[in-house]
PDB file of C-alpha atoms in Angstrom:
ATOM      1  CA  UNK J 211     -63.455 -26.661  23.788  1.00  0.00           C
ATOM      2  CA  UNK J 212     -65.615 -26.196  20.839  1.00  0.00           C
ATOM      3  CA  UNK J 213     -66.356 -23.080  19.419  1.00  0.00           C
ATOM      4  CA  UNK J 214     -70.056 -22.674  19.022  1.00  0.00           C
ATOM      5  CA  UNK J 215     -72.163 -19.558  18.736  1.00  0.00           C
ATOM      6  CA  UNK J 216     -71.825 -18.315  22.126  1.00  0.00           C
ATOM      7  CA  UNK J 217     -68.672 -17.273  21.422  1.00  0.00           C
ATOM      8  CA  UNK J 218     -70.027 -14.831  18.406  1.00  0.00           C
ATOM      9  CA  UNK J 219     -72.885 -13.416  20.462  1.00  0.00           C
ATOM     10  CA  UNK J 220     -70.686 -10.274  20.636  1.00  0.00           C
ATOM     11  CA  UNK J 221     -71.199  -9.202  16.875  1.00  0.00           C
ATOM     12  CA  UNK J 222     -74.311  -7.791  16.486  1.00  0.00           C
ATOM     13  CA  UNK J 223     -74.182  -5.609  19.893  1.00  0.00           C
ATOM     14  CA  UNK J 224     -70.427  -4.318  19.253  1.00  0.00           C
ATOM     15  CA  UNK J 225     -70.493  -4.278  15.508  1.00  0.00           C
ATOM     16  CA  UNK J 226     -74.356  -3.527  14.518  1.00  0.00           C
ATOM     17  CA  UNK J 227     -73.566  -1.526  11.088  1.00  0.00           C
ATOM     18  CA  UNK J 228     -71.689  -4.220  10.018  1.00  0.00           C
ATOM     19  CA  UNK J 229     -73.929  -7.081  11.406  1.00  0.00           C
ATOM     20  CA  UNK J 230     -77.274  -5.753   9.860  1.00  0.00           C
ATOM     21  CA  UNK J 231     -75.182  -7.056   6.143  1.00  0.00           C
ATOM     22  CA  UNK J 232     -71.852  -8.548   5.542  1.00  0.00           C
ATOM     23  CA  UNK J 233     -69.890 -11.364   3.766  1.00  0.00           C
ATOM     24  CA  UNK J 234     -67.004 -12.469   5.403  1.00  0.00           C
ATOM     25  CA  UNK J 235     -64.724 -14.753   3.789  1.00  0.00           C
ATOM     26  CA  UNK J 236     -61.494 -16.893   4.585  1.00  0.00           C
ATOM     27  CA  UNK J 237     -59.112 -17.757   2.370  1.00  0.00           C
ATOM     28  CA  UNK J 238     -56.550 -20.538   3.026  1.00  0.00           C
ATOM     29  CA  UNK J 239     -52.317 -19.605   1.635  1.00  0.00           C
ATOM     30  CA  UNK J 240     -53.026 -16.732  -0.937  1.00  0.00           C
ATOM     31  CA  UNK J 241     -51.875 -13.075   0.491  1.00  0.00           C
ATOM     32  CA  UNK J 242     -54.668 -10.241  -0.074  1.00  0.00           C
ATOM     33  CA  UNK J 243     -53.029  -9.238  -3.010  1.00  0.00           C
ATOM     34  CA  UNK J 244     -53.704 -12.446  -4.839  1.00  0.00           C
ATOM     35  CA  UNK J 245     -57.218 -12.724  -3.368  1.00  0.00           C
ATOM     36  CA  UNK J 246     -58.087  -8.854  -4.935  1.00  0.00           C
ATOM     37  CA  UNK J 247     -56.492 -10.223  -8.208  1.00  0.00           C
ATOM     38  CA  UNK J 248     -58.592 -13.652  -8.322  1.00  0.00           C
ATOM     39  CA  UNK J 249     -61.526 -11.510  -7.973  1.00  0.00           C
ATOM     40  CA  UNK J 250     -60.515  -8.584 -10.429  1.00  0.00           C
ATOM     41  CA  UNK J 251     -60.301  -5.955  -8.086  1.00  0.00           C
ATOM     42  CA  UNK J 252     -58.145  -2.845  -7.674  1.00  0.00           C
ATOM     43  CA  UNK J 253     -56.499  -1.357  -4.830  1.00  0.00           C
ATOM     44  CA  UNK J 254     -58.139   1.488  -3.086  1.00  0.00           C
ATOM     45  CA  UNK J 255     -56.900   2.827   0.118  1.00  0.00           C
ATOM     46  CA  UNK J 256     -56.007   1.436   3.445  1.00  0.00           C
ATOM     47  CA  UNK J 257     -58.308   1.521   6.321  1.00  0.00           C
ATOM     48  CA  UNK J 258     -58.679   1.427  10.573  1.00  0.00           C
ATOM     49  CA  UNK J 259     -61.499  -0.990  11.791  1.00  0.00           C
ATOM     50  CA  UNK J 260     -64.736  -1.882   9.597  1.00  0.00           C
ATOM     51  CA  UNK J 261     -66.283   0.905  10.769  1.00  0.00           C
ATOM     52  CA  UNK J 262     -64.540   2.919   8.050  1.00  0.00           C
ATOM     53  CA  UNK J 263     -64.715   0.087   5.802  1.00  0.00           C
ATOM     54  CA  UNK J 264     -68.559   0.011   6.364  1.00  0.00           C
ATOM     55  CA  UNK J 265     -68.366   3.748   4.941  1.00  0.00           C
ATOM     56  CA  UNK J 266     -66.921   3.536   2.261  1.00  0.00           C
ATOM     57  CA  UNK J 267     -68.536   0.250   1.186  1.00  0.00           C
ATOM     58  CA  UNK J 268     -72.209   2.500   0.825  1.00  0.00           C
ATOM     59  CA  UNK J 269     -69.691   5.417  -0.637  1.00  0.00           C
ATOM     60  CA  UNK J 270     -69.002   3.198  -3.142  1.00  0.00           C
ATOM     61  CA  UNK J 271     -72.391   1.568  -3.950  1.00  0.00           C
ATOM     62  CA  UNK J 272     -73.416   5.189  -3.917  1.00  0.00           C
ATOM     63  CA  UNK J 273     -71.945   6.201  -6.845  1.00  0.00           C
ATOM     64  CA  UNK J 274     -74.455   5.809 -10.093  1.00  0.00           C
ATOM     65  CA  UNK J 275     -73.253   2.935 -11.785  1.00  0.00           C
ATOM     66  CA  UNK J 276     -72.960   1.213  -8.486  1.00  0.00           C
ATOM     67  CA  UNK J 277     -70.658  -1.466  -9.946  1.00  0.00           C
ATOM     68  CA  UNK J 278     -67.849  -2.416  -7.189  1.00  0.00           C
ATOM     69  CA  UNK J 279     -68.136  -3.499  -3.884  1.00  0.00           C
ATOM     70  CA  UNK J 280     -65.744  -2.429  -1.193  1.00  0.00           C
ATOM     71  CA  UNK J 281     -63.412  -5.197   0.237  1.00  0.00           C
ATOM     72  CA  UNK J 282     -61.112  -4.849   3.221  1.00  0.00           C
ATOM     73  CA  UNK J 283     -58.763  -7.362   4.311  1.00  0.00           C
ATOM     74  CA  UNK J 284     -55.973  -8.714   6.608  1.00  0.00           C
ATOM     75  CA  UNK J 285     -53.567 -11.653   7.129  1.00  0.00           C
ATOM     76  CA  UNK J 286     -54.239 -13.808   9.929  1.00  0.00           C
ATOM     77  CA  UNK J 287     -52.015 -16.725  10.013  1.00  0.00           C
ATOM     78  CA  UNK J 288     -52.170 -18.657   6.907  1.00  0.00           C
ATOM     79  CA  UNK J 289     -55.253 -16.640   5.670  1.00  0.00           C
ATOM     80  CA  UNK J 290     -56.522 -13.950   4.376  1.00  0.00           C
ATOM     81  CA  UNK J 291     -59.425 -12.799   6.029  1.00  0.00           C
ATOM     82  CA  UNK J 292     -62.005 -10.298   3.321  1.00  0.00           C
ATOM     83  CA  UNK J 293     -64.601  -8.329   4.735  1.00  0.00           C
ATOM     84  CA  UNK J 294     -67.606  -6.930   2.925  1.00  0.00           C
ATOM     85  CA  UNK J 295     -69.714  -4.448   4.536  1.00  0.00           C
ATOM     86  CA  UNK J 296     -73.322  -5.038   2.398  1.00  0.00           C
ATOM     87  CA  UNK J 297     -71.414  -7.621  -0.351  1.00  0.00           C
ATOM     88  CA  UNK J 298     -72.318 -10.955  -1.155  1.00  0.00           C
ATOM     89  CA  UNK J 299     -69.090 -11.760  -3.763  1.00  0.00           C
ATOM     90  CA  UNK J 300     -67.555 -14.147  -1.689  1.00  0.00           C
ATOM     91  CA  UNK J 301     -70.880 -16.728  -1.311  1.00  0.00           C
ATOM     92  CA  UNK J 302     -71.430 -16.267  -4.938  1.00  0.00           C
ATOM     93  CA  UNK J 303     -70.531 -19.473  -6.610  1.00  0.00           C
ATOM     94  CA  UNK J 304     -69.921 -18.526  -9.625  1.00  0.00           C
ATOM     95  CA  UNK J 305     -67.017 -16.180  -7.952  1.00  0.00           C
ATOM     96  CA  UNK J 306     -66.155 -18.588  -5.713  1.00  0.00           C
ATOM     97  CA  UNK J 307     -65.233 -21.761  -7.335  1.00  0.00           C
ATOM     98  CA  UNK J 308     -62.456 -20.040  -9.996  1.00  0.00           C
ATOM     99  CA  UNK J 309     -60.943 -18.410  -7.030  1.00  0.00           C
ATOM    100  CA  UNK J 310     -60.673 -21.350  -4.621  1.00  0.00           C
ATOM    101  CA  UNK J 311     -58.371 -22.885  -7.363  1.00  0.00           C
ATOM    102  CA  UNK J 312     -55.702 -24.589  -4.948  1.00  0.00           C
ATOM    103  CA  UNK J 313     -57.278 -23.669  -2.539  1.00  0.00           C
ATOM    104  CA  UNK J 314     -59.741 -23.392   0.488  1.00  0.00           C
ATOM    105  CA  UNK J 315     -62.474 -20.589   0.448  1.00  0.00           C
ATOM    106  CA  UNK J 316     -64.728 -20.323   3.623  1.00  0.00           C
ATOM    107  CA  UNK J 317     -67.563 -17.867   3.349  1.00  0.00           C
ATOM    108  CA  UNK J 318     -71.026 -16.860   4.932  1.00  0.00           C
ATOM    109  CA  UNK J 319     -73.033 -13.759   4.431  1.00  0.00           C
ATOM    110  CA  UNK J 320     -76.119 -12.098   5.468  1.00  0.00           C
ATOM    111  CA  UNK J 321     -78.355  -9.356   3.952  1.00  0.00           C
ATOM    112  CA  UNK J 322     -80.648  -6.670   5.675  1.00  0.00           C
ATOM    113  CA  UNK J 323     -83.644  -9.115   4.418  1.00  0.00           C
ATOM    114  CA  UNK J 324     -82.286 -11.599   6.263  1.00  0.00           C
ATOM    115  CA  UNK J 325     -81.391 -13.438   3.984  1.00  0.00           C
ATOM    116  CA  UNK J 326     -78.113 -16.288   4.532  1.00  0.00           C
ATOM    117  CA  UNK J 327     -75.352 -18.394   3.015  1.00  0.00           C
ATOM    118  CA  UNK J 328     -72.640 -20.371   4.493  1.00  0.00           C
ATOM    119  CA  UNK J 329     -70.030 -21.717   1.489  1.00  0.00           C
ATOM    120  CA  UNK J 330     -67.136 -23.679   1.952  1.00  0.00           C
ATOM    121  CA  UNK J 331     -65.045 -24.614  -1.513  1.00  0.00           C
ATOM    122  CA  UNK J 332     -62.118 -26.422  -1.983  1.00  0.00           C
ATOM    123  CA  UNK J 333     -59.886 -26.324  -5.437  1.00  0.00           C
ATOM    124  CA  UNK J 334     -63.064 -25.053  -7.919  1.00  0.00           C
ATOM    125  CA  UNK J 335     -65.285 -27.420  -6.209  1.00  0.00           C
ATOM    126  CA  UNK J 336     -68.545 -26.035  -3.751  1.00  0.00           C
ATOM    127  CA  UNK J 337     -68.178 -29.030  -0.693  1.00  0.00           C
ATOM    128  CA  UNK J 338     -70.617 -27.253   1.428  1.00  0.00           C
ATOM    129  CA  UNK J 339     -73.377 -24.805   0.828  1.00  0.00           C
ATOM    130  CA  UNK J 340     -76.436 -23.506   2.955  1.00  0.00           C
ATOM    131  CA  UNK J 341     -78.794 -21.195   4.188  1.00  0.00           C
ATOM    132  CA  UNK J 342     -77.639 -21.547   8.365  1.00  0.00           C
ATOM    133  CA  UNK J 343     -81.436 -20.154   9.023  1.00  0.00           C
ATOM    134  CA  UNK J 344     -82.365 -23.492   7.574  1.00  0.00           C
ATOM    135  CA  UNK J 345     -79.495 -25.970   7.491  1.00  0.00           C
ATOM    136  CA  UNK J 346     -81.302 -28.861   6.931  1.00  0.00           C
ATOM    137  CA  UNK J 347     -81.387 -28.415   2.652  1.00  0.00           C
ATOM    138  CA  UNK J 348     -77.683 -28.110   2.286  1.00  0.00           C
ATOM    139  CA  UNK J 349     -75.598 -28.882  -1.301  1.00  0.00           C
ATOM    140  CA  UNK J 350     -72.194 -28.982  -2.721  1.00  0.00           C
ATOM    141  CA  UNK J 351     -70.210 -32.530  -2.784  1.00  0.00           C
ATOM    142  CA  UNK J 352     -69.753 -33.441   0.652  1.00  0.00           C
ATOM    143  CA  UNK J 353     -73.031 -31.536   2.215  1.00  0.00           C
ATOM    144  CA  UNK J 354     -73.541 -33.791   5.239  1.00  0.00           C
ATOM    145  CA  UNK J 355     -69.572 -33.342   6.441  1.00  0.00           C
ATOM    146  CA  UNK J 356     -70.285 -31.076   8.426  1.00  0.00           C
ATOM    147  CA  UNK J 357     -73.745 -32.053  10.590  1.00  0.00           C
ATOM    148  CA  UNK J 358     -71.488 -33.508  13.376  1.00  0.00           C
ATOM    149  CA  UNK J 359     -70.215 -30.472  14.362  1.00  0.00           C
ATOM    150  CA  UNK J 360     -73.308 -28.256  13.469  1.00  0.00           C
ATOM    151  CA  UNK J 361     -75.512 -28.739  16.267  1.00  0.00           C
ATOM    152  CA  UNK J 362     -73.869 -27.927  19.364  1.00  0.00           C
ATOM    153  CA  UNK J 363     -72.352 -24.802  17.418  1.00  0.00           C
ATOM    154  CA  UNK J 364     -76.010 -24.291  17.924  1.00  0.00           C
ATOM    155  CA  UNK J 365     -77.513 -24.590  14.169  1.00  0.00           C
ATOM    156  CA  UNK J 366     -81.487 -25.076  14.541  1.00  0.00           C
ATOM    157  CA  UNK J 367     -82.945 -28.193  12.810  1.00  0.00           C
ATOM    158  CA  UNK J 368     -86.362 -28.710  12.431  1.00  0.00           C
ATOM    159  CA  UNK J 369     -87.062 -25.770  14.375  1.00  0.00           C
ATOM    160  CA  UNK J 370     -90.497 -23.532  13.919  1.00  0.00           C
ATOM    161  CA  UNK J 371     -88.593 -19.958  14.945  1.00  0.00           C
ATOM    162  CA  UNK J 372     -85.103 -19.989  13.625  1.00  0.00           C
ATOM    163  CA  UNK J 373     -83.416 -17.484  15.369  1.00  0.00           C
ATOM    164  CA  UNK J 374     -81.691 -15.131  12.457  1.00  0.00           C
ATOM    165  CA  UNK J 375     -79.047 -13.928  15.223  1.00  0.00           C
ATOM    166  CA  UNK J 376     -77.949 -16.979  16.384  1.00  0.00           C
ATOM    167  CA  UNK J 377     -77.353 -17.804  12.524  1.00  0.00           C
ATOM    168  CA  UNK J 378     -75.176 -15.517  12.462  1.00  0.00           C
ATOM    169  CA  UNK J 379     -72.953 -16.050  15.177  1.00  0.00           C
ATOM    170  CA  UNK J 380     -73.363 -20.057  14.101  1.00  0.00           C
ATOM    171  CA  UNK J 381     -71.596 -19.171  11.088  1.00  0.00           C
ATOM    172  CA  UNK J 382     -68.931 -17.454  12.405  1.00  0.00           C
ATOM    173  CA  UNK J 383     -68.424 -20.797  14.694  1.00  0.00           C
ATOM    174  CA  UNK J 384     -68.158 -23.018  11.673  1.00  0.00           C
ATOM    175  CA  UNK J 385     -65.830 -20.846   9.600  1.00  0.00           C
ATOM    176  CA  UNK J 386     -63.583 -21.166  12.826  1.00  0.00           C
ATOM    177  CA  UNK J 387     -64.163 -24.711  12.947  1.00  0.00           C
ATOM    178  CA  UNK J 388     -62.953 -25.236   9.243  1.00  0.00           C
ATOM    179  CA  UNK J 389     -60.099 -22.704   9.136  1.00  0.00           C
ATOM    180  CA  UNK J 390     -58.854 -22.026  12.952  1.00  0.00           C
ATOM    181  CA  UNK J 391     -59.492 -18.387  12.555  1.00  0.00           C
ATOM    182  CA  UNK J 392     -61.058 -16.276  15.387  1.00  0.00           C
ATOM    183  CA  UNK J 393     -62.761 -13.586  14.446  1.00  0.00           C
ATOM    184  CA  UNK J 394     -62.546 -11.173  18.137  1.00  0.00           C
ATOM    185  CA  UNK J 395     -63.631  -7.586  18.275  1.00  0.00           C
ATOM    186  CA  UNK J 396     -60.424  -6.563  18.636  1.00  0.00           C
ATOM    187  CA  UNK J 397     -59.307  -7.428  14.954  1.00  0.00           C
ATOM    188  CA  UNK J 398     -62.452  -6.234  13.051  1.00  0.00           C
ATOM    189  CA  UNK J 399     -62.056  -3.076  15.030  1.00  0.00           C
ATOM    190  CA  UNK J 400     -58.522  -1.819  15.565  1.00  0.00           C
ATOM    191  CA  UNK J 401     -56.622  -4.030  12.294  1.00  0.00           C
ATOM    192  CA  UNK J 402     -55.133  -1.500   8.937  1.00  0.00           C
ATOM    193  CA  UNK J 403     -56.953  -3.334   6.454  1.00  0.00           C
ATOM    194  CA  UNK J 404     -55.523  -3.977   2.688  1.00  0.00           C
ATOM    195  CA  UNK J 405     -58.565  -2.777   1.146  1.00  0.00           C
ATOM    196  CA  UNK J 406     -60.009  -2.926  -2.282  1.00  0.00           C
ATOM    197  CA  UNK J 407     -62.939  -3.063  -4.715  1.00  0.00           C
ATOM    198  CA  UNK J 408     -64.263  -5.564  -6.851  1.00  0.00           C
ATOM    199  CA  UNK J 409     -67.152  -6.284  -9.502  1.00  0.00           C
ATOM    200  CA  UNK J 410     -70.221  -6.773  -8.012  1.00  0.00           C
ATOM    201  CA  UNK J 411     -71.830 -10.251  -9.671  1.00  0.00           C
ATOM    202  CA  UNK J 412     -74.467  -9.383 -11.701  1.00  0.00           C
TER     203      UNK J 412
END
């Protein structure tokens, strides 16, 4: 069966720290190790469940110069699943592309705005990118690849009321559509992250 967004509509009710801003990113064959080191982070200490991650992502951004953003990861088959509670790095393009190199980079985010992005890369090269509010205006060099499978994972074209919830859990559906990750309660709440910190893009 296809996975659509009905089978995210878990997130915001079980997770709703995490849900009100987040990047979550997939990254195909590269251990968390590598991903940290792509992104020129450093290791900081390991964690239980994005709960604690989502603390001390604002610990960090707390501090004055307010320069890293908290990462948290784990391995789940042949990714590496990164977390960031209130980051943005991995839908940053200019972050992106160098550290897809050989690789596949899946990646959507939202802010407490509102404010979306759903970027898929391949080998330095943006394929897909969009705001899943409004997926009609989408970029990258293959942007229409993806409408097929869009709609029934319940993407709203043309529609007067977006529904910024549904968004969401959308772009969960299509990350599992292009990698054949799950993301379940279970793993965002009771995996030991590899965590980290990184720049924040400026």
């Amino acid at each position: 069966m296809t996975v659509s967004a009905a089978d995210y509509a878990w997130f915001e009710d079980r997770l709703p720290e995490l849900a009100e801003a987040y990047c979550v990113t997939l990254v195909r064959g590269l251990p968390p190790a590598e991903v940290l080191r792509r992104l020129d982070g450093r290791v900081e200490s390991a964690l239980t469940g994005v709960d604690a991650a989502v603390e001390a992502a604002f610990a960090l951004l707390d501090r004055p110069d307010g320069a890293r953003q908290f990462v948290a990861m784990t391995t789940v088959g042949d990714w590496t699943l990164l977390i960031e509670p209130n980051g943005y790095v991995g839908v940053t393009e200019d972050v992106a592309r160098p550290a897809s190199a050989g690789t596949a980079w899946v990646s959507h985010f939202v802010n407490i705005n509102g404010l979306d992005y759903f970027l898929w890369a391949e080998d330095g090269v943006v394929r897909v990118g969009f705001e899943p509010m409004f997926p009609e205006e989408r970029v990258g060099s293959t942007p229409d690849e993806l409408l097929p499978a869009m709609g029934p994972m319940g993407f709203h074209f043309g529609d007067d009321s977006p529904e910024p919830d549904v968004s969401s859990a959308a772009a969960f559906a299509l990350a599992q559509h292009l990698t054949g990750v799950a993301v379940t309660p279970e793993l965002l709440t009771e995996t030991v992250f590899w965590c980290g910190s990184v720049p924040v893009p400026r």
